[in-house]
Amino acid sequence: MASIVDTDPSDWRYVSEGGATIVFSYHGPPNPEFDGTVLRLRKALVPSLKTVVKIKDGEVYKQQALDGEDEPDDPTIEYQTKCMAKLIPPEHLPRLETVKLDQEWLQRLAQLENLKRPEARREKDGIDVNRRKGVLATDLVGGNWLAAEIKPKWAFLPSPSHLSEETNSIKSQTCRFCMHNHLRKSNGDIIEMNYCPLDLFSGDETRITKAIHGLWDAWTESGGTVNNLKVFAKGKTLRPAETSLMLADGLDASSTTTEQIRDAFTSALRRTLIKTPVLGILSRLQRTLDVLDIEGLSKLWRTTERAAPLYRTTFESFFAQPDGTSPPPTTPLGVSSLFLSSPEPAIPDWVDFLNTYLSSFSSQLDHSKPEPKNLRYYLLAYLLSATFKDCSIIVRLDFLRPCIEPKIEVKPNTVTVIDLDPKSLDKLRGWEKLDKEIAGTYSLNTARKTCIDAFSSPT
Ligand SMILES: [Zn+2]
């Protein structure tokens, strides 16, 4: 196992961060173990917040007893090698390995790099200096190329079969992302975005162009703060004012308009996305794993709990005389109780699930009538779908030459899927609540968007 103390903290530069992790890239002297790699570290809340906020990210990773050498490898690694590799061709996954960390080293890195982080993030969290193991991954953005990181989000419209009367007409017309964007805009959290993921996933050139324009415009208008598009040039995160750094060497930036750069970027990205199978894979996985929608999953959860023998005996009086009696309480979706227990999945559970999902068993299920005995299957399927709804892709591009037809060569590593973290059952009740809020708020919107799912099956 590589050890981080073989490098100096000053060899590493801050790249970016998400809710749970923070990424640095290697710029030190030549070293075969670290050249072309990034270091992905877990974050921890700043001490003053630790007592009032629970770990926000509900990933399966729990705080470990951190002394001793037996801290497990970061679960991302095992999840990727044992699970994701069965669903996504290896050439579209980054190389990941465990690296040994050191507290003092991490503290020095934090001192050196903390000021480069966005202020809002710095107030909240920082590098978890107590970890003994981190993740070393392929540096997808740091070479002599341009990289676009896209968080595409939900690829499909739900099947109407499990939607309630109130949500059916809303959720089958406007996609989840566009509705969520409306809610966040109403709350003042984010700007309005024209980007619709169903355009990006459509496979249609005109629609993909529209999607990329939507991403670009939101990136520009937000000053580069939307998290659906990030652009890197030679490892540097670009701000919208720095688009001239996207041009190939030798081109005169002063005679190139931003419009020309936007067009060249769109054209290169669109041609690459059309050639790669990655978006098609993500779309198929999302929709075949989330077949019930959270509404159908919640219904199945309640039906299963109600059918449990202990539930029936506990609430016997209700079942004897159901008319006029208010129904007995049910446990929130994903929360185990005396009546219904569904523990958080660990890696062996995911492996079992994938064997089932990839077998003929899953194709024989009648999703219009999900059975309580298959509840566990549907729960894990939904969580896995959420992983693919939340992942990002990194697309490697040549530096731009506006007005010249780009030569697009799609090689392994041209498009890579990242941020494939396992999700946990304790997220489900929050997601159910959010889903209601999103659809409820959208139902009040008089100018509803129509999003077209190019791959929806006729009902
Ligand atoms: Zn949409």
Short mmCIF file of C-alpha atoms and ligand atoms in Angstrom, two decimals:
data_model
loop_
_atom_site.label_atom_id
_atom_site.label_comp_id
_atom_site.label_asym_id
_atom_site.label_seq_id
_atom_site.Cartn_x
_atom_site.Cartn_y
_atom_site.Cartn_z
CA MET A 1 0.00 0.00 0.00
CA ALA A 2 1.32 3.44 -0.93
CA SER A 3 1.99 5.79 1.96
CA ILE A 4 1.25 9.49 1.77
CA VAL A 5 4.29 10.39 3.89
CA ASP A 6 6.43 9.45 0.88
CA THR A 7 5.29 12.79 -0.51
CA ASP A 8 5.32 16.29 0.95
CA PRO A 9 2.00 18.04 1.69
CA SER A 10 3.16 20.89 -0.56
CA ASP A 11 3.21 18.40 -3.49
CA TRP A 12 -0.60 18.40 -3.42
CA ARG A 13 -2.98 21.05 -4.69
CA TYR A 14 -6.64 21.54 -3.91
CA VAL A 15 -8.90 20.62 -6.84
CA SER A 16 -12.51 20.49 -5.66
CA GLU A 17 -14.85 18.98 -3.11
CA GLY A 18 -18.33 17.54 -2.66
CA GLY A 19 -20.48 17.03 0.40
CA ALA A 20 -18.40 14.19 1.81
CA THR A 21 -14.99 14.30 0.19
CA ILE A 22 -12.27 16.71 -0.87
CA VAL A 23 -9.80 16.18 -3.69
CA PHE A 24 -6.14 17.19 -4.15
CA SER A 25 -3.92 16.51 -7.16
CA TYR A 26 -0.26 15.52 -7.18
CA HIS A 27 2.27 18.04 -8.51
CA GLY A 28 5.40 16.83 -6.76
CA PRO A 29 8.63 15.39 -8.18
CA PRO A 30 8.27 12.38 -10.50
CA ASN A 31 7.05 9.40 -8.50
CA PRO A 32 5.51 6.36 -10.19
CA GLU A 33 3.12 5.81 -7.30
CA PHE A 34 1.69 9.32 -7.36
CA ASP A 35 2.19 10.75 -10.86
CA GLY A 36 -1.17 11.42 -12.51
CA THR A 37 -3.15 10.77 -9.35
CA VAL A 38 -5.50 12.62 -7.05
CA LEU A 39 -5.97 12.09 -3.36
CA ARG A 40 -9.56 11.81 -2.20
CA LEU A 41 -10.03 12.48 1.51
CA ARG A 42 -13.08 12.25 3.72
CA LYS A 43 -14.29 15.43 5.34
CA ALA A 44 -15.35 16.06 8.93
CA LEU A 45 -17.43 18.87 10.36
CA VAL A 46 -15.54 21.69 12.00
CA PRO A 47 -15.45 20.94 15.75
CA SER A 48 -17.96 23.67 16.72
CA LEU A 49 -20.62 22.12 14.51
CA LYS A 50 -20.08 18.52 15.47
CA THR A 51 -22.47 18.55 18.40
CA VAL A 52 -25.38 20.20 16.62
CA VAL A 53 -25.38 18.63 13.18
CA LYS A 54 -25.46 14.96 12.39
CA ILE A 55 -23.17 13.82 9.60
CA LYS A 56 -25.08 15.32 6.72
CA ASP A 57 -24.14 12.79 4.15
CA GLY A 58 -25.98 9.56 4.70
CA GLU A 59 -23.43 7.36 3.06
CA VAL A 60 -22.90 3.96 4.51
CA TYR A 61 -19.51 4.97 5.83
CA LYS A 62 -19.79 5.31 9.59
CA GLN A 63 -17.24 7.00 11.78
CA GLN A 64 -14.87 4.25 12.75
CA ALA A 65 -12.89 3.74 15.88
CA LEU A 66 -9.89 5.40 14.45
CA ASP A 67 -6.99 4.19 16.45
CA GLY A 68 -5.13 1.17 15.29
CA GLU A 69 -4.22 0.08 11.83
CA ASP A 70 -7.38 -1.82 11.12
CA GLU A 71 -9.46 1.01 9.80
CA PRO A 72 -11.21 -0.52 6.81
CA ASP A 73 -10.43 0.66 3.30
CA ASP A 74 -12.66 3.48 2.19
CA PRO A 75 -15.92 1.77 1.17
CA THR A 76 -15.83 3.52 -2.20
CA ILE A 77 -13.02 1.20 -3.26
CA GLU A 78 -14.74 -2.03 -2.34
CA TYR A 79 -18.05 -0.80 -3.70
CA GLN A 80 -16.42 0.04 -7.00
CA THR A 81 -14.41 -3.14 -7.44
CA LYS A 82 -17.09 -5.56 -6.27
CA CYS A 83 -20.25 -3.80 -7.40
CA MET A 84 -19.85 -0.95 -9.87
CA ALA A 85 -17.46 -2.94 -12.05
CA LYS A 86 -20.34 -5.33 -12.74
CA LEU A 87 -22.47 -2.54 -14.14
CA ILE A 88 -20.08 -0.12 -15.80
CA PRO A 89 -17.27 -1.21 -18.15
CA PRO A 90 -13.90 -0.78 -16.38
CA GLU A 91 -12.58 1.66 -18.98
CA HIS A 92 -15.21 4.12 -17.73
CA LEU A 93 -14.22 3.84 -14.08
CA PRO A 94 -11.25 5.56 -12.42
CA ARG A 95 -8.45 3.44 -10.99
CA LEU A 96 -8.79 3.53 -7.22
CA GLU A 97 -6.45 2.31 -4.52
CA THR A 98 -5.95 2.73 -0.81
CA VAL A 99 -3.24 5.04 0.49
CA LYS A 100 -1.99 5.18 4.07
CA LEU A 101 -2.48 8.56 5.75
CA ASP A 102 -0.81 10.31 8.66
CA GLN A 103 -2.40 12.81 11.03
CA GLU A 104 0.43 15.31 11.16
CA TRP A 105 0.78 15.20 7.38
CA LEU A 106 -2.94 15.86 6.94
CA GLN A 107 -2.81 18.78 9.35
CA ARG A 108 0.01 20.33 7.33
CA LEU A 109 -1.92 19.81 4.10
CA ALA A 110 -4.99 21.47 5.64
CA GLN A 111 -2.90 24.46 6.73
CA LEU A 112 -1.41 24.84 3.27
CA GLU A 113 -4.56 24.43 1.21
CA ASN A 114 -7.55 25.42 3.35
CA LEU A 115 -7.71 29.00 2.12
CA LYS A 116 -8.16 27.80 -1.46
CA ARG A 117 -11.52 26.27 -0.54
CA PRO A 118 -14.79 28.18 -0.92
CA GLU A 119 -15.49 30.18 2.22
CA ALA A 120 -18.93 28.67 2.82
CA ARG A 121 -17.36 25.21 2.84
CA ARG A 122 -14.51 26.24 5.13
CA GLU A 123 -16.95 27.39 7.78
CA LYS A 124 -18.66 24.02 7.76
CA ASP A 125 -16.12 21.27 7.38
CA GLY A 126 -12.56 20.32 6.59
CA ILE A 127 -10.23 17.39 6.03
CA ASP A 128 -10.91 14.60 8.51
CA VAL A 129 -7.40 14.41 9.96
CA ASN A 130 -8.23 11.33 12.00
CA ARG A 131 -8.53 9.01 9.05
CA ARG A 132 -5.78 6.44 8.54
CA LYS A 133 -6.67 5.58 4.97
CA GLY A 134 -7.55 7.62 1.93
CA VAL A 135 -8.19 6.96 -1.73
CA LEU A 136 -5.70 7.46 -4.51
CA ALA A 137 -7.43 7.78 -7.88
CA THR A 138 -6.61 8.52 -11.51
CA ASP A 139 -6.28 12.27 -12.00
CA LEU A 140 -8.94 12.81 -14.65
CA VAL A 141 -8.67 16.58 -14.85
CA GLY A 142 -5.02 17.40 -14.17
CA GLY A 143 -3.26 16.54 -17.44
CA ASN A 144 -2.60 18.60 -20.50
CA TRP A 145 -6.20 18.64 -21.59
CA LEU A 146 -9.58 20.17 -20.97
CA ALA A 147 -12.03 18.33 -18.75
CA ALA A 148 -15.73 18.87 -18.26
CA GLU A 149 -17.32 17.44 -15.15
CA ILE A 150 -21.06 17.00 -15.54
CA LYS A 151 -23.55 15.91 -12.92
CA PRO A 152 -26.36 14.81 -15.22
CA LYS A 153 -28.93 13.79 -12.53
CA TRP A 154 -32.25 11.98 -13.21
CA ALA A 155 -32.48 10.44 -16.66
CA PHE A 156 -36.11 9.41 -16.89
CA LEU A 157 -39.74 10.15 -16.16
CA PRO A 158 -41.32 7.74 -13.67
CA SER A 159 -43.74 5.11 -14.84
CA PRO A 160 -47.20 6.38 -13.87
CA SER A 161 -48.36 3.02 -12.48
CA HIS A 162 -47.49 3.78 -8.85
CA LEU A 163 -48.07 7.52 -8.76
CA SER A 164 -50.92 8.95 -6.75
CA GLU A 165 -53.79 10.85 -8.34
CA GLU A 166 -52.34 14.15 -7.14
CA THR A 167 -48.83 13.59 -8.51
CA ASN A 168 -49.51 11.56 -11.64
CA SER A 169 -50.13 14.41 -14.05
CA ILE A 170 -47.25 16.44 -12.58
CA LYS A 171 -44.51 13.83 -12.28
CA SER A 172 -45.21 12.28 -15.65
CA GLN A 173 -44.99 15.61 -17.46
CA THR A 174 -42.00 17.38 -15.89
CA CYS A 175 -38.80 15.59 -14.94
CA ARG A 176 -37.57 15.42 -11.41
CA PHE A 177 -34.57 17.69 -12.02
CA CYS A 178 -36.63 20.47 -13.58
CA MET A 179 -39.16 20.30 -10.73
CA HIS A 180 -36.42 20.31 -8.11
CA ASN A 181 -34.76 23.26 -9.82
CA HIS A 182 -38.07 25.13 -9.61
CA LEU A 183 -38.29 24.42 -5.88
CA ARG A 184 -34.72 25.51 -5.23
CA LYS A 185 -35.25 28.64 -7.27
CA SER A 186 -38.43 29.41 -5.28
CA ASN A 187 -36.39 29.03 -2.10
CA GLY A 188 -33.76 31.38 -3.49
CA ASP A 189 -31.07 28.67 -3.38
CA ILE A 190 -30.16 28.57 -7.04
CA ILE A 191 -30.69 30.30 -10.35
CA GLU A 192 -33.22 29.13 -12.91
CA MET A 193 -31.66 26.52 -15.21
CA ASN A 194 -32.73 25.67 -18.74
CA TYR A 195 -30.83 22.43 -18.53
CA CYS A 196 -33.05 19.34 -18.65
CA PRO A 197 -31.29 15.97 -18.14
CA LEU A 198 -33.79 14.24 -20.43
CA ASP A 199 -32.31 16.31 -23.29
CA LEU A 200 -28.77 15.26 -22.37
CA PHE A 201 -29.75 11.58 -22.17
CA SER A 202 -31.91 11.67 -25.33
CA GLY A 203 -29.25 10.52 -27.79
CA ASP A 204 -30.52 13.27 -30.13
CA GLU A 205 -27.95 15.81 -31.35
CA THR A 206 -30.24 18.83 -31.24
CA ARG A 207 -31.44 18.02 -27.76
CA ILE A 208 -27.93 17.31 -26.46
CA THR A 209 -26.83 20.69 -27.84
CA LYS A 210 -29.72 22.34 -25.98
CA ALA A 211 -28.73 20.53 -22.77
CA ILE A 212 -25.08 21.60 -23.04
CA HIS A 213 -26.14 25.19 -23.72
CA GLY A 214 -28.35 25.00 -20.63
CA LEU A 215 -25.40 23.78 -18.54
CA TRP A 216 -23.03 26.38 -19.97
CA ASP A 217 -25.44 29.27 -19.47
CA ALA A 218 -26.17 28.26 -15.87
CA TRP A 219 -22.42 27.93 -15.28
CA THR A 220 -21.83 31.41 -16.69
CA GLU A 221 -24.77 33.10 -14.96
CA SER A 222 -23.96 31.56 -11.58
CA GLY A 223 -20.31 32.59 -11.75
CA GLY A 224 -19.33 28.92 -11.98
CA THR A 225 -21.10 27.86 -8.79
CA VAL A 226 -23.76 25.46 -10.14
CA ASN A 227 -22.68 21.94 -9.44
CA ASN A 228 -23.93 20.40 -12.69
CA LEU A 229 -20.97 21.65 -14.73
CA LYS A 230 -17.35 22.25 -13.86
CA VAL A 231 -14.61 22.95 -16.37
CA PHE A 232 -10.92 22.26 -15.82
CA ALA A 233 -7.91 23.21 -17.92
CA LYS A 234 -4.62 21.49 -16.98
CA GLY A 235 -6.07 20.79 -13.55
CA LYS A 236 -7.19 24.34 -12.87
CA THR A 237 -10.88 24.89 -12.18
CA LEU A 238 -12.01 27.55 -14.60
CA ARG A 239 -14.28 30.46 -13.75
CA PRO A 240 -16.62 31.71 -16.48
CA ALA A 241 -14.36 34.76 -16.89
CA GLU A 242 -11.46 32.47 -17.80
CA THR A 243 -12.91 30.74 -20.87
CA SER A 244 -9.95 31.89 -22.98
CA LEU A 245 -7.89 29.27 -21.12
CA MET A 246 -9.98 26.67 -22.95
CA LEU A 247 -8.38 27.63 -26.25
CA ALA A 248 -5.57 25.66 -27.88
CA ASP A 249 -2.05 27.10 -27.63
CA GLY A 250 -1.23 29.71 -30.23
CA LEU A 251 -4.79 30.93 -30.69
CA ASP A 252 -5.40 34.61 -30.21
CA ALA A 253 -7.83 34.87 -27.30
CA SER A 254 -8.54 38.54 -27.99
CA SER A 255 -10.04 37.80 -31.39
CA THR A 256 -12.21 34.95 -30.12
CA THR A 257 -15.61 35.71 -28.67
CA THR A 258 -17.14 33.90 -25.70
CA GLU A 259 -19.91 32.83 -28.06
CA GLN A 260 -17.35 31.08 -30.28
CA ILE A 261 -15.85 29.33 -27.27
CA ARG A 262 -19.32 28.23 -26.12
CA ASP A 263 -20.02 26.81 -29.58
CA ALA A 264 -16.68 25.01 -29.82
CA PHE A 265 -17.10 23.56 -26.32
CA THR A 266 -20.64 22.42 -27.10
CA SER A 267 -19.62 20.82 -30.36
CA ALA A 268 -16.67 18.90 -28.85
CA LEU A 269 -18.67 17.74 -25.85
CA ARG A 270 -21.72 16.74 -27.89
CA ARG A 271 -19.67 14.69 -30.35
CA THR A 272 -17.95 12.88 -27.50
CA LEU A 273 -21.19 12.18 -25.64
CA ILE A 274 -22.83 10.80 -28.78
CA LYS A 275 -19.94 8.37 -29.27
CA THR A 276 -19.72 7.02 -25.73
CA PRO A 277 -22.11 4.44 -24.31
CA VAL A 278 -21.85 5.97 -20.82
CA LEU A 279 -25.00 8.10 -20.78
CA GLY A 280 -27.03 5.22 -22.19
CA ILE A 281 -25.71 2.92 -19.47
CA LEU A 282 -26.54 5.38 -16.69
CA SER A 283 -30.01 5.99 -18.06
CA ARG A 284 -30.80 2.29 -18.34
CA LEU A 285 -29.48 1.58 -14.85
CA GLN A 286 -31.43 4.42 -13.25
CA ARG A 287 -34.73 3.48 -14.84
CA THR A 288 -34.49 -0.29 -14.40
CA LEU A 289 -33.52 0.11 -10.75
CA ASP A 290 -36.16 2.70 -9.84
CA VAL A 291 -39.23 1.01 -11.26
CA LEU A 292 -41.70 1.83 -8.51
CA ASP A 293 -40.86 5.49 -7.90
CA ILE A 294 -40.49 6.44 -4.24
CA GLU A 295 -44.30 6.49 -4.00
CA GLY A 296 -44.62 2.86 -5.05
CA LEU A 297 -41.71 1.87 -2.84
CA SER A 298 -43.34 3.55 0.14
CA LYS A 299 -46.66 1.81 -0.56
CA LEU A 300 -44.87 -1.55 -0.74
CA TRP A 301 -43.10 -0.81 2.55
CA ARG A 302 -46.42 -0.11 4.30
CA THR A 303 -48.17 -3.12 2.77
CA THR A 304 -45.31 -5.36 3.89
CA GLU A 305 -45.35 -3.97 7.41
CA ARG A 306 -49.11 -4.35 7.69
CA ALA A 307 -48.85 -7.98 6.60
CA ALA A 308 -46.32 -8.80 9.36
CA PRO A 309 -47.86 -11.23 11.92
CA LEU A 310 -46.71 -9.15 14.90
CA TYR A 311 -48.19 -6.01 13.39
CA ARG A 312 -51.51 -7.77 12.92
CA THR A 313 -51.63 -9.05 16.47
CA THR A 314 -50.50 -5.71 17.93
CA PHE A 315 -53.21 -3.81 16.10
CA GLU A 316 -55.75 -6.62 16.18
CA SER A 317 -58.64 -4.38 17.17
CA PHE A 318 -58.17 -2.33 14.03
CA PHE A 319 -58.10 -5.34 11.77
CA ALA A 320 -61.21 -6.77 13.47
CA GLN A 321 -63.13 -3.55 12.93
CA PRO A 322 -61.44 -1.49 10.29
CA ASP A 323 -64.44 0.73 9.48
CA GLY A 324 -64.42 4.02 11.24
CA THR A 325 -61.22 3.26 13.14
CA SER A 326 -58.22 5.36 12.23
CA PRO A 327 -55.49 3.15 10.78
CA PRO A 328 -52.68 2.10 13.08
CA PRO A 329 -49.32 3.85 12.72
CA THR A 330 -46.78 2.70 10.19
CA THR A 331 -43.02 3.07 10.38
CA PRO A 332 -41.41 5.59 8.01
CA LEU A 333 -39.94 4.22 4.79
CA GLY A 334 -36.57 2.53 5.35
CA VAL A 335 -36.73 2.66 9.16
CA SER A 336 -36.64 -0.80 10.71
CA SER A 337 -39.13 -1.62 13.45
CA LEU A 338 -40.31 -4.61 15.49
CA PHE A 339 -42.61 -5.47 12.63
CA LEU A 340 -40.34 -5.03 9.68
CA SER A 341 -36.59 -5.10 9.73
CA SER A 342 -34.35 -4.14 6.84
CA PRO A 343 -30.78 -3.51 7.96
CA GLU A 344 -28.41 -1.17 6.15
CA PRO A 345 -26.83 -3.05 3.25
CA ALA A 346 -23.14 -3.93 3.55
CA ILE A 347 -20.93 -4.96 0.64
CA PRO A 348 -22.00 -8.66 0.71
CA ASP A 349 -25.66 -7.53 0.51
CA TRP A 350 -24.85 -5.40 -2.51
CA VAL A 351 -23.04 -8.31 -4.15
CA ASP A 352 -26.06 -10.58 -3.56
CA PHE A 353 -28.39 -7.92 -4.84
CA LEU A 354 -26.39 -7.47 -8.04
CA ASN A 355 -26.36 -11.19 -8.68
CA THR A 356 -30.16 -11.10 -8.48
CA TYR A 357 -30.51 -7.92 -10.50
CA LEU A 358 -28.31 -9.30 -13.27
CA SER A 359 -30.07 -12.68 -13.30
CA SER A 360 -33.29 -13.61 -15.08
CA PHE A 361 -35.10 -13.19 -11.75
CA SER A 362 -35.38 -9.44 -12.13
CA SER A 363 -36.75 -9.59 -15.67
CA GLN A 364 -39.49 -11.92 -14.47
CA LEU A 365 -40.74 -9.53 -11.79
CA ASP A 366 -44.07 -7.87 -12.48
CA HIS A 367 -43.34 -4.33 -11.34
CA SER A 368 -46.99 -3.34 -11.68
CA LYS A 369 -47.73 -5.69 -8.78
CA PRO A 370 -44.67 -5.69 -6.51
CA GLU A 371 -44.83 -8.37 -3.86
CA PRO A 372 -43.95 -7.89 -0.17
CA LYS A 373 -41.53 -10.81 -0.35
CA ASN A 374 -39.45 -8.76 -2.80
CA LEU A 375 -39.38 -5.60 -0.69
CA ARG A 376 -35.66 -5.93 0.05
CA TYR A 377 -34.92 -6.22 -3.67
CA TYR A 378 -36.85 -3.04 -4.43
CA LEU A 379 -35.25 -1.15 -1.54
CA LEU A 380 -31.70 -1.93 -2.62
CA ALA A 381 -32.59 -1.31 -6.25
CA TYR A 382 -33.88 2.14 -5.35
CA LEU A 383 -30.72 3.00 -3.40
CA LEU A 384 -28.54 1.86 -6.26
CA SER A 385 -30.58 3.92 -8.68
CA ALA A 386 -29.94 6.90 -6.41
CA THR A 387 -26.19 6.33 -6.74
CA PHE A 388 -26.49 6.66 -10.52
CA LYS A 389 -28.78 9.70 -10.20
CA ASP A 390 -26.13 11.40 -8.13
CA CYS A 391 -22.89 10.44 -9.88
CA SER A 392 -20.85 12.65 -12.19
CA ILE A 393 -19.04 12.04 -15.44
CA ILE A 394 -15.73 13.52 -16.48
CA VAL A 395 -15.24 14.08 -20.18
CA ARG A 396 -11.76 14.65 -21.48
CA LEU A 397 -11.52 17.07 -24.42
CA ASP A 398 -8.77 18.61 -26.52
CA PHE A 399 -8.21 22.33 -26.11
CA LEU A 400 -10.69 24.21 -28.28
CA ARG A 401 -10.16 25.54 -31.79
CA PRO A 402 -13.26 27.56 -32.60
CA CYS A 403 -14.54 27.37 -36.18
CA ILE A 404 -12.55 24.19 -36.85
CA GLU A 405 -14.33 20.86 -36.87
CA PRO A 406 -12.92 18.99 -33.83
CA LYS A 407 -11.45 15.52 -34.33
CA ILE A 408 -13.10 13.38 -31.73
CA GLU A 409 -11.44 10.17 -30.70
CA VAL A 410 -13.13 8.33 -27.88
CA LYS A 411 -10.59 6.25 -25.99
CA PRO A 412 -10.74 4.51 -22.62
CA ASN A 413 -10.69 7.25 -19.98
CA THR A 414 -12.26 9.79 -22.35
CA VAL A 415 -15.48 9.50 -20.37
CA THR A 416 -15.25 8.33 -16.76
CA VAL A 417 -17.96 7.90 -14.17
CA ILE A 418 -17.09 9.18 -10.70
CA ASP A 419 -18.70 9.69 -7.29
CA LEU A 420 -20.26 6.26 -7.22
CA ASP A 421 -20.90 5.99 -3.52
CA PRO A 422 -23.29 3.58 -1.85
CA LYS A 423 -26.44 5.17 -0.43
CA SER A 424 -28.05 4.16 2.83
CA LEU A 425 -31.61 3.24 3.79
CA ASP A 426 -31.79 6.05 6.31
CA LYS A 427 -31.94 8.49 3.40
CA LEU A 428 -35.24 7.10 2.15
CA ARG A 429 -37.64 8.87 4.49
CA GLY A 430 -36.00 12.21 3.70
CA TRP A 431 -36.20 11.49 -0.02
CA GLU A 432 -39.88 10.65 0.30
CA LYS A 433 -40.52 13.94 2.07
CA LEU A 434 -38.51 15.87 -0.50
CA ASP A 435 -40.38 14.18 -3.34
CA LYS A 436 -43.71 15.32 -1.87
CA GLU A 437 -42.41 18.84 -1.41
CA ILE A 438 -41.02 19.00 -4.95
CA ALA A 439 -44.21 17.72 -6.60
CA GLY A 440 -46.45 19.75 -4.26
CA THR A 441 -44.64 23.01 -5.00
CA TYR A 442 -44.56 22.24 -8.70
CA SER A 443 -48.31 21.61 -8.79
CA LEU A 444 -48.79 25.30 -7.91
CA ASN A 445 -46.67 26.36 -10.89
CA THR A 446 -48.87 27.64 -13.67
CA ALA A 447 -46.15 27.43 -16.34
CA ARG A 448 -45.25 23.75 -16.18
CA LYS A 449 -42.49 22.42 -18.38
CA THR A 450 -42.95 19.39 -20.57
CA CYS A 451 -39.86 17.17 -20.44
CA ILE A 452 -39.62 14.41 -23.03
CA ASP A 453 -38.21 11.02 -22.04
CA ALA A 454 -36.87 9.56 -25.27
CA PHE A 455 -36.80 6.06 -23.84
CA SER A 456 -40.04 5.84 -21.88
CA SER A 457 -41.95 2.67 -22.57
CA PRO A 458 -45.52 3.21 -23.75
CA THR A 459 -48.05 2.55 -21.01
ZN ZN B 1 -36.69 18.25 -17.36
#
